[in-house]
Coordinates of C-alpha atoms in Angstrom, one line a residue:
X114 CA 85.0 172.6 112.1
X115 CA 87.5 170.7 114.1
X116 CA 89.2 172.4 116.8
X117 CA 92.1 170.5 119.1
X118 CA 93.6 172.6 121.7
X119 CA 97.1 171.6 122.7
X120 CA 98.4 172.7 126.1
X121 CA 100.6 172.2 129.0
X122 CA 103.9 173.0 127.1
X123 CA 106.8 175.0 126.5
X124 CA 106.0 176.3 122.9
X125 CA 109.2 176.9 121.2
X126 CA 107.5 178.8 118.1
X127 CA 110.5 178.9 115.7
X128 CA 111.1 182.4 114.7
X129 CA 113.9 182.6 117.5
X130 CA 111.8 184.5 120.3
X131 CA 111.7 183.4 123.7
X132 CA 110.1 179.8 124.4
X133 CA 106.8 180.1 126.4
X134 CA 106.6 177.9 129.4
X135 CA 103.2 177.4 130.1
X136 CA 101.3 177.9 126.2
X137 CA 98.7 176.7 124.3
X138 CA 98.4 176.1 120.7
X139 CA 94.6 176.1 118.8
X140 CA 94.2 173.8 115.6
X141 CA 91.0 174.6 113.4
X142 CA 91.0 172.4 110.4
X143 CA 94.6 171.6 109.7
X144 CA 95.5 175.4 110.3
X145 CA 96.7 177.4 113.7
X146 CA 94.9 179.6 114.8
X147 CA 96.1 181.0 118.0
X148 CA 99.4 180.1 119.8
X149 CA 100.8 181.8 122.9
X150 CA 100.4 181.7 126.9
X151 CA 97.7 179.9 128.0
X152 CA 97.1 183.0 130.0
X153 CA 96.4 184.8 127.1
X154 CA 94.2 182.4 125.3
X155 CA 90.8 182.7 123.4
X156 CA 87.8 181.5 125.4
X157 CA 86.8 178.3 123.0
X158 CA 82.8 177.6 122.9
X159 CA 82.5 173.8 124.6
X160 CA 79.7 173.2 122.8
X161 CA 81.9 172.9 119.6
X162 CA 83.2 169.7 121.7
X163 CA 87.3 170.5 121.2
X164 CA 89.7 168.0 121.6
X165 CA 91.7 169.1 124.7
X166 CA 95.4 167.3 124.6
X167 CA 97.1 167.8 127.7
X168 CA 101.2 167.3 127.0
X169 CA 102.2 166.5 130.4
X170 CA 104.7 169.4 130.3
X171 CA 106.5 168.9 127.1
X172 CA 107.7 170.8 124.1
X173 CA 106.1 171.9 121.4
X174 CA 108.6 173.0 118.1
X175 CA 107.2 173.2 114.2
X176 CA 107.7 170.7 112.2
X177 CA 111.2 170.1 111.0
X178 CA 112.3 170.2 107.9
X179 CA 115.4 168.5 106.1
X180 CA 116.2 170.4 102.9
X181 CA 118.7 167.6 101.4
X182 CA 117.1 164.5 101.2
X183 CA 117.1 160.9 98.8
X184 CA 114.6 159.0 99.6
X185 CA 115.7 156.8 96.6
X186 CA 118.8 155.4 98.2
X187 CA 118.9 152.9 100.9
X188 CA 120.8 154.6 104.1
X189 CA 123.9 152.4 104.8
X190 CA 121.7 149.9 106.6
X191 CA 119.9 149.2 103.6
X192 CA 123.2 148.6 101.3
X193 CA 125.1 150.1 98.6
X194 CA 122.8 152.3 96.3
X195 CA 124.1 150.0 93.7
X196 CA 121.9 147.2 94.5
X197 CA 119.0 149.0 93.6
X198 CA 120.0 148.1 90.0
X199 CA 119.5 144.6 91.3
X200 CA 115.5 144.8 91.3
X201 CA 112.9 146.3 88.9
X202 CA 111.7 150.0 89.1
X203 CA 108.5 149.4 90.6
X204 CA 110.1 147.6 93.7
X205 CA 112.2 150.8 94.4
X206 CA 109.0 153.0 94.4
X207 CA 107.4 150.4 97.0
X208 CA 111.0 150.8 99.1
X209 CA 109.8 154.4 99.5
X210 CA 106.5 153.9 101.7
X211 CA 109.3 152.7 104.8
X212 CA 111.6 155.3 104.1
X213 CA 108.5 158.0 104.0
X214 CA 107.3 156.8 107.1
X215 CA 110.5 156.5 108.8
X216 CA 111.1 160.0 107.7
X217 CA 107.9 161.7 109.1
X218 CA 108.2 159.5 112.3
X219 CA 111.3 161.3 113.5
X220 CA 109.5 164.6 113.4
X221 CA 110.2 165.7 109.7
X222 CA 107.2 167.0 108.2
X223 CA 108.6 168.7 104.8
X224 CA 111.9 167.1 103.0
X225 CA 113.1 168.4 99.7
X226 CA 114.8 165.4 97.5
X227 CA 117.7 166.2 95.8
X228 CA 118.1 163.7 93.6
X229 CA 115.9 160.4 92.6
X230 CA 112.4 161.1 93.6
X231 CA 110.2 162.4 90.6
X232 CA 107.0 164.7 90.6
X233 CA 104.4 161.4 91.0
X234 CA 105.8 160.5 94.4
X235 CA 105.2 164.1 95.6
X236 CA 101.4 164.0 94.5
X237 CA 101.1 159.9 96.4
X238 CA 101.8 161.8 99.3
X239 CA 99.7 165.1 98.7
X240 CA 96.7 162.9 97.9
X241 CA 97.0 160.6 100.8
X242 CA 98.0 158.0 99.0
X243 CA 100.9 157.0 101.1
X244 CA 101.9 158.5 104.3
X245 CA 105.4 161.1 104.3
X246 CA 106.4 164.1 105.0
X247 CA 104.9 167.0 102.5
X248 CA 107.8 166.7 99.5
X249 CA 109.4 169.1 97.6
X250 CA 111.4 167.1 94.7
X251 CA 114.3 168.3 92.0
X252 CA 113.9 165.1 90.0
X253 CA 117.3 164.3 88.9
X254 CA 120.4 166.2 89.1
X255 CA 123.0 167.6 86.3
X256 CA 126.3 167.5 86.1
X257 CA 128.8 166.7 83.1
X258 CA 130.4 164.1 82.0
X259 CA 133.0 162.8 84.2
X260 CA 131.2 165.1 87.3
X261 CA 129.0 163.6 90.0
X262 CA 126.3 162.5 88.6
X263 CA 128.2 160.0 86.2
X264 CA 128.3 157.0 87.8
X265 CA 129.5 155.1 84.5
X266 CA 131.7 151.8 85.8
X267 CA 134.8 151.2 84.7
X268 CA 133.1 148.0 83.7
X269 CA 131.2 149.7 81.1
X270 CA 127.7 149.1 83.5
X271 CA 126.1 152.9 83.3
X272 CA 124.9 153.5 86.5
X273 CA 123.9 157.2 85.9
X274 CA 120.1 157.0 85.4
X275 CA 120.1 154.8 88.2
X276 CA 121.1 157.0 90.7
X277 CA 118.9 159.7 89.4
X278 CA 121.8 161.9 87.1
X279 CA 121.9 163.5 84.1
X280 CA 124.6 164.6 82.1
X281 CA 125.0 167.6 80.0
X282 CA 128.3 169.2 78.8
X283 CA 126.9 172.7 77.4
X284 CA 125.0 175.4 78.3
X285 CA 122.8 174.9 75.8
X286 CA 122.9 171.6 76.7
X287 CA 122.0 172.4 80.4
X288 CA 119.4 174.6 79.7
X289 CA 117.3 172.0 77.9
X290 CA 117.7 169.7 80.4
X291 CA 116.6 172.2 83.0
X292 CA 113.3 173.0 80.7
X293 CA 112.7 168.9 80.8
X294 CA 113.1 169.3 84.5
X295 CA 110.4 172.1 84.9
X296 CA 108.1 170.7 81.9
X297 CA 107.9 168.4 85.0
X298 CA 106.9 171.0 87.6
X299 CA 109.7 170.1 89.8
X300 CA 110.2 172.5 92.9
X301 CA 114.1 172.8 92.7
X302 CA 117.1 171.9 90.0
X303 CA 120.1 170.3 91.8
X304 CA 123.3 170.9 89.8
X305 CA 126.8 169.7 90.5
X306 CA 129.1 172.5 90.0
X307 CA 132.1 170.4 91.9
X308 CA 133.3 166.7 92.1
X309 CA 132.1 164.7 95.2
X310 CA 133.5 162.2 97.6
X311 CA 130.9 159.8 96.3
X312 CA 131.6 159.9 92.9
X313 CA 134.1 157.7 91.4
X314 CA 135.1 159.9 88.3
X315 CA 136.0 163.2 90.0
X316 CA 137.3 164.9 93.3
X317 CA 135.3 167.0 95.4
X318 CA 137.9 170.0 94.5
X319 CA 137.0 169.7 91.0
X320 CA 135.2 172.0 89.2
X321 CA 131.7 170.7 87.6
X322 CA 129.3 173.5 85.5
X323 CA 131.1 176.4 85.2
X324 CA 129.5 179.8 86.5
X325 CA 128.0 180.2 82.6
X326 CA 126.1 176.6 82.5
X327 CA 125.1 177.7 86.3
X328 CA 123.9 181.0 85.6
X329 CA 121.6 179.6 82.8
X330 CA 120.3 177.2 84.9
X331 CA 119.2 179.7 86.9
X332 CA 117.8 182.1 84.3
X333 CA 115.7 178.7 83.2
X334 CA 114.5 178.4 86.8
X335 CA 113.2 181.9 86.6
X336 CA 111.7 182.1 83.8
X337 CA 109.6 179.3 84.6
X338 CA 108.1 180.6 87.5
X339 CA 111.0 181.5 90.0
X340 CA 112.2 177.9 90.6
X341 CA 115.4 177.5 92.9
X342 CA 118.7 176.0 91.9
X343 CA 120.1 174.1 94.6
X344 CA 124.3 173.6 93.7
X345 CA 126.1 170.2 94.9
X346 CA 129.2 171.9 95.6
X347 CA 132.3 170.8 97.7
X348 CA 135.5 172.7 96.6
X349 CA 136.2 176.0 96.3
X350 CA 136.5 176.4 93.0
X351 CA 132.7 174.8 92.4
X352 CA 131.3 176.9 95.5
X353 CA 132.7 179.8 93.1
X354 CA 130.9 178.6 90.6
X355 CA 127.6 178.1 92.6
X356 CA 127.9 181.6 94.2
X357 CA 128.6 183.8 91.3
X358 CA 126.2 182.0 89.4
X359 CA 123.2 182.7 91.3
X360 CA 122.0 179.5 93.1
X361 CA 119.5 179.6 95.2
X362 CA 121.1 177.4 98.0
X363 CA 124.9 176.2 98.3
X364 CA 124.1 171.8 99.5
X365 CA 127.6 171.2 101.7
X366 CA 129.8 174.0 100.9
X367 CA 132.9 173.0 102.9
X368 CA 135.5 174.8 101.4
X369 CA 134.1 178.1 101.4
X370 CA 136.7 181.5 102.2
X371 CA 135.8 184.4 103.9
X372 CA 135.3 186.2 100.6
X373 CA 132.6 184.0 99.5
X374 CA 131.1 183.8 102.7
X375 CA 130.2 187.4 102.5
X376 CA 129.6 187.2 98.6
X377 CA 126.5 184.9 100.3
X378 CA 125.1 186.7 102.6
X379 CA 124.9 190.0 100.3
X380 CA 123.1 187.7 97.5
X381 CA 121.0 186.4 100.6
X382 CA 121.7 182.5 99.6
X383 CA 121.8 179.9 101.7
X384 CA 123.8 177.2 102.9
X385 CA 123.4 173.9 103.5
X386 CA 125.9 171.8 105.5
X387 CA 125.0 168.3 105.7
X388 CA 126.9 167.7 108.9
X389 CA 125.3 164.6 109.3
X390 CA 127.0 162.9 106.4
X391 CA 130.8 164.0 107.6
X392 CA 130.5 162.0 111.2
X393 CA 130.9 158.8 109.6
X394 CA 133.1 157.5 106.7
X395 CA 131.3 157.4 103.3
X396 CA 131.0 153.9 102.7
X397 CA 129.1 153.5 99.4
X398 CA 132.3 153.0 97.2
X399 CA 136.3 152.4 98.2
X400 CA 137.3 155.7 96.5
X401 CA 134.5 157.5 99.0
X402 CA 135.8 156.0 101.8
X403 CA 139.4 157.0 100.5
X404 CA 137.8 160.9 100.4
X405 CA 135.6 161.3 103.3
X406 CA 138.6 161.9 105.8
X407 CA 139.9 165.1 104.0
X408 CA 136.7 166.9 103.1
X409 CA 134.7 165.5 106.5
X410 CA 137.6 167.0 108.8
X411 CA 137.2 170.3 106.3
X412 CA 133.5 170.6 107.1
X413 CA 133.7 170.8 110.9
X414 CA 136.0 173.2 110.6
X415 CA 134.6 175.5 108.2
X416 CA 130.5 175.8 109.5
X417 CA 131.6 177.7 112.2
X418 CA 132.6 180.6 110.5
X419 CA 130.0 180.1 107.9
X420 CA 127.5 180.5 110.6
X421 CA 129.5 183.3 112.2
X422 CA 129.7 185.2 108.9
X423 CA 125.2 185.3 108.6
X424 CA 124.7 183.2 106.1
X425 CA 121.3 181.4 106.0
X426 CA 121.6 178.1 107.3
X427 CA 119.0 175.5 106.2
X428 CA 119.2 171.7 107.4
X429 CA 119.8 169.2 105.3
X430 CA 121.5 166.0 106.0
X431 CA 122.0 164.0 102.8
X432 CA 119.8 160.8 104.4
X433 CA 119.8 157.9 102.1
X434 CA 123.8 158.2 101.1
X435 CA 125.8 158.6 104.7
X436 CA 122.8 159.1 107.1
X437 CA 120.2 156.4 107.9
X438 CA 116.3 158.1 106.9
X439 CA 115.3 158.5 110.0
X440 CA 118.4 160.0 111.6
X441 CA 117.6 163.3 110.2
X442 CA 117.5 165.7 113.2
X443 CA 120.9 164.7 114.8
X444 CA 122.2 167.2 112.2
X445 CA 120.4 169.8 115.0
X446 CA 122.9 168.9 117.9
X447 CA 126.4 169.0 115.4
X448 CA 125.3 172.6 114.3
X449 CA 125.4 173.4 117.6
X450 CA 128.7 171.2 118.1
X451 CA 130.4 172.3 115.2
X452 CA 128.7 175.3 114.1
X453 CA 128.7 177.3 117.4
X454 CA 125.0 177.7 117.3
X455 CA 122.8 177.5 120.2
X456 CA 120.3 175.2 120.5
X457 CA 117.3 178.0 120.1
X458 CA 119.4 179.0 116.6
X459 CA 119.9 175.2 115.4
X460 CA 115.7 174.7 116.0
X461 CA 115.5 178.3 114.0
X462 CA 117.6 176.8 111.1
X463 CA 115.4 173.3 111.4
X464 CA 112.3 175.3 110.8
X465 CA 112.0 178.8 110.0
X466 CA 114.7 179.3 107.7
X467 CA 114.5 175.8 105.5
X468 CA 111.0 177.1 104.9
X469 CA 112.3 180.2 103.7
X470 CA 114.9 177.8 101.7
X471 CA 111.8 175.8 100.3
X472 CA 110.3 179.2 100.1
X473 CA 107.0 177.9 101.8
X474 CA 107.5 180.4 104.8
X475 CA 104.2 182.0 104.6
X476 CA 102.4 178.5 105.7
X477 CA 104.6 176.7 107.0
X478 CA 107.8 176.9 109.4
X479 CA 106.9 178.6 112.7
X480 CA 103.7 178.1 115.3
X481 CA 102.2 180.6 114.5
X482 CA 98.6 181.9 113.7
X483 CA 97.7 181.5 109.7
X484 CA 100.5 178.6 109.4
X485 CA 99.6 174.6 108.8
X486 CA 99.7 173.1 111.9
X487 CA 102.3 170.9 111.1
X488 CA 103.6 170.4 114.9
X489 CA 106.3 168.1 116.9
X490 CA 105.9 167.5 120.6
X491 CA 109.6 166.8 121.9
X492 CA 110.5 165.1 125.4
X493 CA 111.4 167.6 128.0
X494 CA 113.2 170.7 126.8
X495 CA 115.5 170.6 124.0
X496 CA 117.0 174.0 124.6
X497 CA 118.7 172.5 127.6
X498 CA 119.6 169.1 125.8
X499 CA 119.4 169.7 122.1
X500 CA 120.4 166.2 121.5
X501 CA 116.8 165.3 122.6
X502 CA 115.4 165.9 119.2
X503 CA 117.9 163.4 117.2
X504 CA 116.6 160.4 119.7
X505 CA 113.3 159.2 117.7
X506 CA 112.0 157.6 120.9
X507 CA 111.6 161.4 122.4
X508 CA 109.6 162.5 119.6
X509 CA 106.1 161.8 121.3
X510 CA 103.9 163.6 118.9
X511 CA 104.3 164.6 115.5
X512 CA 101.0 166.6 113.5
X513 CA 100.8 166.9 109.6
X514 CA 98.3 169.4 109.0
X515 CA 96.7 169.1 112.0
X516 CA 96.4 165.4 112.0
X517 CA 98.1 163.1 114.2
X518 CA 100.3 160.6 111.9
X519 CA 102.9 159.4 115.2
X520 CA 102.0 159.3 118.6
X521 CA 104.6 158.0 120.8
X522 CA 103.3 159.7 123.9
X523 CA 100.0 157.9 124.0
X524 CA 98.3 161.2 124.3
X525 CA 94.4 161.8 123.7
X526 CA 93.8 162.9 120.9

């Protein structure tokens, strides 16, 4: 057995308690098992030769989670998604090792992809095969025809499969495709059930699957084993949709009402923001770009009462569309901006509660005793800077079960 013993911290643990200034976390084996004040910690037996990592006063959080994820588009650094058409499908899955890595280096140890990454690239990274955060994938995502997921040019090019959609215009139509989805073992199925701004076809205030194509979805999803629906949905009239339905998790959710709001919290769903995406113009088309001003500007106005009202908030960012991979945490600092969380609440939402939205809460999303020791070492205290966790180079230290895979701090271990 390998033990490390991390100390000379502040622990923020992530189920919201106080942070402990002077703590120690014990690793045995890829799992924690103790974390707390190092005046209250376990005797450990010298002869098993631990690994003793002083942090020189720093922060310890859980690994960070982002909930909305594609790791199959390219950021806006890397170009319009449109040029992936431009190279063969094996040179897209290679274009995923940098975006993994990039991922996992900013302190991200769990993503869920939404859209574009299937089942095999979730087992590459569970075997070791390449290096990533651990992945939760949905595979492709439905919609109908005309909705988001169509990207058919008015050209005639079909770039639908490309992007990762599927299109179905039934219920019985829907539920087959979600029973292709889960003969895949995919964790999550991503529906539209409202236009987007990336879309060229539709408006984010139109509605996609009505509540009856959502609602079987989700009776698929549960009947094969209790898999989540996550719902792309913008406009009121698609939030509707999403909500009465039964999704799991509402992904954006900008024009919600009050109404709905507490229609949420009683069905104990989440939302999921994607702030990150609404700070800069969408770029990837001229009719986005047209969009992104109305529905960004409705965004930032309408967390704050989400958050106010006790929904759930999980963070996702939508990384590989708007945001850069790699940007993923600066979604922490506008939830606080925006949202009117504080910076303890925003770390919460960052760790404890998108486990509970990936529903891997019982190993992973807090420091404590029992969980995977997936831990991030942050520069100074982010409680009084929160903006400290979006700036990669202040990430000194992030731990994958256990194991160091970034270690900007140079510490010994």
């Amino acid at each position: 057995m390998t033990t490390t013993i991390l100390h000379n911290a502040q622990l923020i643990d992530g189920t919201g308690g106080d942070p402990v200034a002077d703590a120690v976390v014990v690793i045995d084996d890829g799992k924690i098992t103790w974390a707390g004040a190092a005046a209250d910690a376990p005797a450990i037996d010298d002869s098993k030769d631990p690994v003793k990592v002083d942090l020189g006063g720093n922060t310890i959080t859980p690994g960070f989670f982002d909930v909305h994820v594609h790791l199959s588009l390219p950021g806006p650094s890397g170009g319009s998604p449109m040029q992936e058409g431009m190279v063969a499908p094996s040179f897209r899955y290679f274009e995923l090792i940098g975006r993994l890595k990039t991922t996992l280096a900013a302190g991200v140890t769990t993503v869920r992809d939404l859209m574009g990454v299937d089942a095999g690239v979730r087992t590459a990274v569970e075997y070791g095969i390449i290096e990533g955060p651990r992945l939760l994938v949905a595979d492709r995502m439905l919609s109908q025809t005309g909705g988001h997921a169509d990207w058919h040019l008015k050209s005639g090019i079909d770039g639908t499969t490309l992007v990762g959609g599927d299109l179905v215009d039934s219920v019985d139509e829907a539920r087959k495709a979600a029973r292709v989805l889960l003969r895949e073992h995919v964790d999550v199925i991503k529906i539209a059930s409202s236009g987007g701004v990336t879309s060229m076809s539709d408006e984010p205030g139109w509605l996609g699957f009505r509540t009856d194509m959502v609602a079987a979805v989700v009776e698929e999803g549960k009947a094969y084993g209790g898999v989540p629906v996550a719902a792309h949905a913008i406009g009121y009239e698609g939030i509707r949709a999403a909500v009465e339905g039964g999704v799991h998790s509402v992904e954006h959710g900008y024009e919600l009402d009050d109404e709905l709001r507490q229609q949420m919290v009683k069905n104990g769903q989440f939302l999921v923001p994607t702030l990150l995406e609404t700070i800069h113009p969408d770029t990837a088309t001229p009719q986005a770009a047209a969009k992104s001003a109305k529905w960004h500007a409705m965004a930032h106005e309408s967390i704050a009462k989400s958050v106010a009202a006790g929904i759930k908030i999980a963070v996702g960012t939508d990384a590989g569309l708007v945001p850069d991979h790699g940007a993923n945490l600066g979604e922490l600092p506008l939830l606080v901006q925006y949202g009117g969380m504080t910076p303890m609440q925003a770390i919460v939402a960052g760790t404890k509660t998108s486990a509970e939205c990936c529903g891997v809460d019982d190993i992973l999303g807090t420091v404590e005793a029992g969980k995977i020791a997936d831990i991030v070492v942050v520069a100074g205290d982010p409680l009084k800077d929160i903006s400290t966790v979006a700036d990669n180079d202040k990430i000194l230290l992030v731990m994958k079960q256990g194991r160091a895979a970034v270690n900007r701090g140079a510490f010994s271990i």
